[in-house]
PDB file of C-alpha atoms in Angstrom:
ATOM      1  CA  UNK A 250       8.276   7.923  13.397  1.00 57.00           C
ATOM      2  CA  UNK A 251       7.856   7.605   9.657  1.00 64.00           C
ATOM      3  CA  UNK A 252       6.592  10.653   7.744  1.00 76.00           C
ATOM      4  CA  UNK A 253       6.126  11.067   4.039  1.00 87.00           C
ATOM      5  CA  UNK A 254       3.512  13.059   2.105  1.00 91.00           C
ATOM      6  CA  UNK A 255       2.218   9.898   0.385  1.00 94.00           C
ATOM      7  CA  UNK A 256       2.019   7.652   3.455  1.00 94.00           C
ATOM      8  CA  UNK A 257      -1.228   7.798   5.435  1.00 93.00           C
ATOM      9  CA  UNK A 258      -0.794   9.925   8.561  1.00 90.00           C
ATOM     10  CA  UNK A 259      -1.498   8.384  11.939  1.00 86.00           C
ATOM     11  CA  UNK A 260      -3.263  10.904  14.173  1.00 86.00           C
ATOM     12  CA  UNK A 261      -4.088   8.999  17.352  1.00 91.00           C
ATOM     13  CA  UNK A 262      -5.020   5.595  18.694  1.00 90.00           C
ATOM     14  CA  UNK A 263      -6.801   3.943  21.573  1.00 93.00           C
ATOM     15  CA  UNK A 264      -6.490   0.364  22.737  1.00 93.00           C
ATOM     16  CA  UNK A 265      -9.121  -1.425  24.816  1.00 93.00           C
ATOM     17  CA  UNK A 266      -9.211  -5.007  26.032  1.00 94.00           C
ATOM     18  CA  UNK A 267     -10.844  -6.178  22.806  1.00 94.00           C
ATOM     19  CA  UNK A 268     -10.251  -3.499  20.187  1.00 92.00           C
ATOM     20  CA  UNK A 269      -7.593  -1.237  18.769  1.00 87.00           C
ATOM     21  CA  UNK A 270      -8.854   2.050  17.296  1.00 89.00           C
ATOM     22  CA  UNK A 271      -6.605   3.920  14.879  1.00 87.00           C
ATOM     23  CA  UNK A 272      -7.356   7.502  13.852  1.00 89.00           C
ATOM     24  CA  UNK A 273      -5.909   8.788  10.593  1.00 89.00           C
ATOM     25  CA  UNK A 274      -6.428  11.798   8.410  1.00 92.00           C
ATOM     26  CA  UNK A 275      -9.831  11.667   6.621  1.00 94.00           C
ATOM     27  CA  UNK A 276      -9.584   9.355   3.589  1.00 96.00           C
ATOM     28  CA  UNK A 277     -11.611   7.108   1.286  1.00 96.00           C
ATOM     29  CA  UNK A 278     -10.461   3.622   0.235  1.00 96.00           C
ATOM     30  CA  UNK A 279      -9.082   3.730  -3.310  1.00 96.00           C
ATOM     31  CA  UNK A 280     -11.435   1.005  -4.526  1.00 93.00           C
ATOM     32  CA  UNK A 281     -14.442   3.024  -3.336  1.00 94.00           C
ATOM     33  CA  UNK A 282     -13.004   6.242  -4.746  1.00 96.00           C
ATOM     34  CA  UNK A 283     -12.515   4.673  -8.182  1.00 94.00           C
ATOM     35  CA  UNK A 284     -16.094   3.379  -8.322  1.00 92.00           C
ATOM     36  CA  UNK A 285     -17.536   6.747  -7.255  1.00 93.00           C
ATOM     37  CA  UNK A 286     -15.410   8.973  -9.511  1.00 92.00           C
ATOM     38  CA  UNK A 287     -14.633   8.888 -13.216  1.00 91.00           C
ATOM     39  CA  UNK A 288     -10.926   9.759 -13.390  1.00 92.00           C
ATOM     40  CA  UNK A 289      -8.913  10.585 -16.501  1.00 93.00           C
ATOM     41  CA  UNK A 290      -5.838   8.486 -17.256  1.00 93.00           C
ATOM     42  CA  UNK A 291      -3.508  11.318 -16.222  1.00 95.00           C
ATOM     43  CA  UNK A 292      -5.229  11.480 -12.804  1.00 96.00           C
ATOM     44  CA  UNK A 293      -4.774   7.737 -12.345  1.00 96.00           C
ATOM     45  CA  UNK A 294      -1.138   8.042 -13.418  1.00 96.00           C
ATOM     46  CA  UNK A 295      -0.562  10.847 -10.906  1.00 97.00           C
ATOM     47  CA  UNK A 296      -2.025   8.720  -8.109  1.00 97.00           C
ATOM     48  CA  UNK A 297       0.160   5.777  -9.066  1.00 98.00           C
ATOM     49  CA  UNK A 298       3.161   8.100  -9.114  1.00 98.00           C
ATOM     50  CA  UNK A 299       2.351   9.132  -5.529  1.00 98.00           C
ATOM     51  CA  UNK A 300       2.199   5.495  -4.381  1.00 98.00           C
ATOM     52  CA  UNK A 301       5.411   4.674  -6.271  1.00 97.00           C
ATOM     53  CA  UNK A 302       7.124   7.559  -4.441  1.00 97.00           C
ATOM     54  CA  UNK A 303       5.873   6.192  -1.108  1.00 97.00           C
ATOM     55  CA  UNK A 304       7.183   2.701  -1.914  1.00 96.00           C
ATOM     56  CA  UNK A 305      10.497   4.186  -3.058  1.00 95.00           C
ATOM     57  CA  UNK A 306      10.752   6.116   0.219  1.00 94.00           C
ATOM     58  CA  UNK A 307      10.078   3.005   2.307  1.00 93.00           C
ATOM     59  CA  UNK A 308      12.498   0.839   0.329  1.00 92.00           C
ATOM     60  CA  UNK A 309      15.351   3.319  -0.057  1.00 91.00           C
ATOM     61  CA  UNK A 310      15.232   5.935   2.693  1.00 90.00           C
ATOM     62  CA  UNK A 311      13.524   3.781   5.289  1.00 89.00           C
ATOM     63  CA  UNK A 312      15.211   0.494   4.332  1.00 89.00           C
ATOM     64  CA  UNK A 313      11.818  -1.193   4.806  1.00 91.00           C
ATOM     65  CA  UNK A 314       9.796  -3.644   2.748  1.00 89.00           C
ATOM     66  CA  UNK A 315       6.057  -2.862   2.733  1.00 90.00           C
ATOM     67  CA  UNK A 316       5.100  -6.467   1.803  1.00 87.00           C
ATOM     68  CA  UNK A 317       1.458  -5.617   1.011  1.00 89.00           C
ATOM     69  CA  UNK A 318       1.255  -3.009  -1.753  1.00 92.00           C
ATOM     70  CA  UNK A 319      -2.262  -3.452  -3.146  1.00 91.00           C
ATOM     71  CA  UNK A 320      -5.442  -1.580  -3.965  1.00 92.00           C
ATOM     72  CA  UNK A 321      -6.663  -2.393  -0.436  1.00 91.00           C
ATOM     73  CA  UNK A 322      -3.814  -0.423   1.150  1.00 94.00           C
ATOM     74  CA  UNK A 323      -4.243   2.789  -0.822  1.00 97.00           C
ATOM     75  CA  UNK A 324      -6.514   5.606   0.340  1.00 97.00           C
ATOM     76  CA  UNK A 325      -7.462   8.956  -1.181  1.00 97.00           C
ATOM     77  CA  UNK A 326      -7.722  12.287   0.652  1.00 96.00           C
ATOM     78  CA  UNK A 327     -10.390  14.907   0.009  1.00 95.00           C
ATOM     79  CA  UNK A 328      -7.876  16.828  -2.105  1.00 95.00           C
ATOM     80  CA  UNK A 329      -7.296  13.737  -4.289  1.00 95.00           C
ATOM     81  CA  UNK A 330      -3.880  12.693  -2.982  1.00 97.00           C
ATOM     82  CA  UNK A 331      -3.260   8.953  -2.864  1.00 98.00           C
ATOM     83  CA  UNK A 332      -1.743   7.619   0.370  1.00 97.00           C
ATOM     84  CA  UNK A 333      -0.126   4.272   1.088  1.00 97.00           C
ATOM     85  CA  UNK A 334      -1.293   2.560   4.263  1.00 95.00           C
ATOM     86  CA  UNK A 335      -1.313  -0.975   5.628  1.00 89.00           C
ATOM     87  CA  UNK A 336       2.096  -0.947   7.249  1.00 87.00           C
ATOM     88  CA  UNK A 337       1.087  -3.993   9.323  1.00 83.00           C
ATOM     89  CA  UNK A 338       3.408  -6.345   7.442  1.00 82.00           C
ATOM     90  CA  UNK A 339       6.311  -3.955   6.944  1.00 86.00           C
ATOM     91  CA  UNK A 340       9.660  -5.498   7.765  1.00 84.00           C
ATOM     92  CA  UNK A 341      13.245  -4.215   7.828  1.00 86.00           C
ATOM     93  CA  UNK A 342      15.220  -4.738   4.635  1.00 82.00           C
ATOM     94  CA  UNK A 343      18.275  -5.663   6.664  1.00 81.00           C
ATOM     95  CA  UNK A 344      17.552  -8.515   9.010  1.00 70.00           C
ATOM     96  CA  UNK A 345      14.809 -11.069   9.384  1.00 65.00           C
ATOM     97  CA  UNK A 346      12.256 -10.781   6.632  1.00 62.00           C
ATOM     98  CA  UNK A 347       8.663 -11.305   7.669  1.00 56.00           C
ATOM     99  CA  UNK A 348       6.976 -13.141   4.794  1.00 61.00           C
ATOM    100  CA  UNK A 349       3.311 -12.057   5.076  1.00 59.00           C
ATOM    101  CA  UNK A 350       2.046 -14.459   2.416  1.00 58.00           C
ATOM    102  CA  UNK A 351       1.435 -17.065   5.094  1.00 61.00           C
ATOM    103  CA  UNK A 352      -0.169 -14.581   7.475  1.00 60.00           C
ATOM    104  CA  UNK A 353      -2.929 -13.268   5.213  1.00 68.00           C
ATOM    105  CA  UNK A 354      -4.144 -15.405   2.276  1.00 71.00           C
ATOM    106  CA  UNK A 355      -5.654 -12.344   0.537  1.00 71.00           C
ATOM    107  CA  UNK A 356      -2.103 -11.136  -0.158  1.00 73.00           C
ATOM    108  CA  UNK A 357      -1.311 -14.148  -2.332  1.00 75.00           C
ATOM    109  CA  UNK A 358      -2.598 -12.470  -5.489  1.00 77.00           C
ATOM    110  CA  UNK A 359      -0.031  -9.687  -4.934  1.00 79.00           C
ATOM    111  CA  UNK A 360       2.829 -12.121  -4.491  1.00 76.00           C
ATOM    112  CA  UNK A 361       5.339 -12.741  -7.315  1.00 80.00           C
ATOM    113  CA  UNK A 362       4.591 -16.023  -9.125  1.00 76.00           C
ATOM    114  CA  UNK A 363       7.729 -17.822  -7.947  1.00 68.00           C
ATOM    115  CA  UNK A 364       8.466 -20.020  -4.979  1.00 55.00           C
ATOM    116  CA  UNK A 365       8.757 -18.247  -1.633  1.00 57.00           C
ATOM    117  CA  UNK A 366      12.369 -19.338  -1.182  1.00 58.00           C
ATOM    118  CA  UNK A 367      13.451 -17.668  -4.421  1.00 58.00           C
ATOM    119  CA  UNK A 368      11.536 -14.402  -3.918  1.00 64.00           C
ATOM    120  CA  UNK A 369      13.817 -11.438  -3.425  1.00 70.00           C
ATOM    121  CA  UNK A 370      12.316  -9.230  -0.723  1.00 71.00           C
ATOM    122  CA  UNK A 371      12.500  -6.152  -2.975  1.00 76.00           C
ATOM    123  CA  UNK A 372      10.510  -7.984  -5.644  1.00 84.00           C
ATOM    124  CA  UNK A 373       7.426  -8.218  -3.445  1.00 86.00           C
ATOM    125  CA  UNK A 374       6.815  -4.455  -3.388  1.00 91.00           C
ATOM    126  CA  UNK A 375       7.587  -4.127  -7.106  1.00 92.00           C
ATOM    127  CA  UNK A 376       5.170  -6.884  -8.049  1.00 91.00           C
ATOM    128  CA  UNK A 377       2.486  -5.455  -5.734  1.00 92.00           C
ATOM    129  CA  UNK A 378       2.913  -2.044  -7.367  1.00 95.00           C
ATOM    130  CA  UNK A 379       2.519  -3.666 -10.787  1.00 95.00           C
ATOM    131  CA  UNK A 380      -0.686  -5.378  -9.648  1.00 93.00           C
ATOM    132  CA  UNK A 381      -1.971  -2.064  -8.292  1.00 95.00           C
ATOM    133  CA  UNK A 382      -1.318  -0.367 -11.649  1.00 95.00           C
ATOM    134  CA  UNK A 383      -3.209  -3.117 -13.472  1.00 94.00           C
ATOM    135  CA  UNK A 384      -6.155  -2.927 -11.063  1.00 92.00           C
ATOM    136  CA  UNK A 385      -6.402   0.860 -11.265  1.00 95.00           C
ATOM    137  CA  UNK A 386      -6.575   0.857 -15.062  1.00 92.00           C
ATOM    138  CA  UNK A 387      -8.654  -2.341 -15.445  1.00 88.00           C
ATOM    139  CA  UNK A 388     -11.339  -2.060 -12.754  1.00 71.00           C
ATOM    140  CA  UNK A 389     -10.509  -4.311  -9.795  1.00 57.00           C
ATOM    141  CA  UNK A 390     -12.762  -7.231  -8.940  1.00 55.00           C
TER     142      UNK A 390
END
């Protein structure tokens, strides 16, 4: 069980033959939240700080690589806290590294611009965080 104040909380889940339902705390996707609310720079910086703390926790305390830090995997609670989600592609830092770039083409824009063989696994989360910062301050497309 992985718990951190800036990682989206899993509440419950149900699996059927065709569908998997996941219940989390009530949140809004960050992209939607940014288009519906005019936030000051310090509010954006605080949200980014929260996501950076979540990534730090995964990388250092959890010894995990998120592999998909992006605007699509950040959600905002009613109180305005930003939460990191999308742990689908998370892999252990020690051991076999699951390279998600080949699994989901939409992640390619968050991948460091070097060949896959020379990418350090820690670089992926850092580059994704950098892309997130750019998108938050420059209106994502």
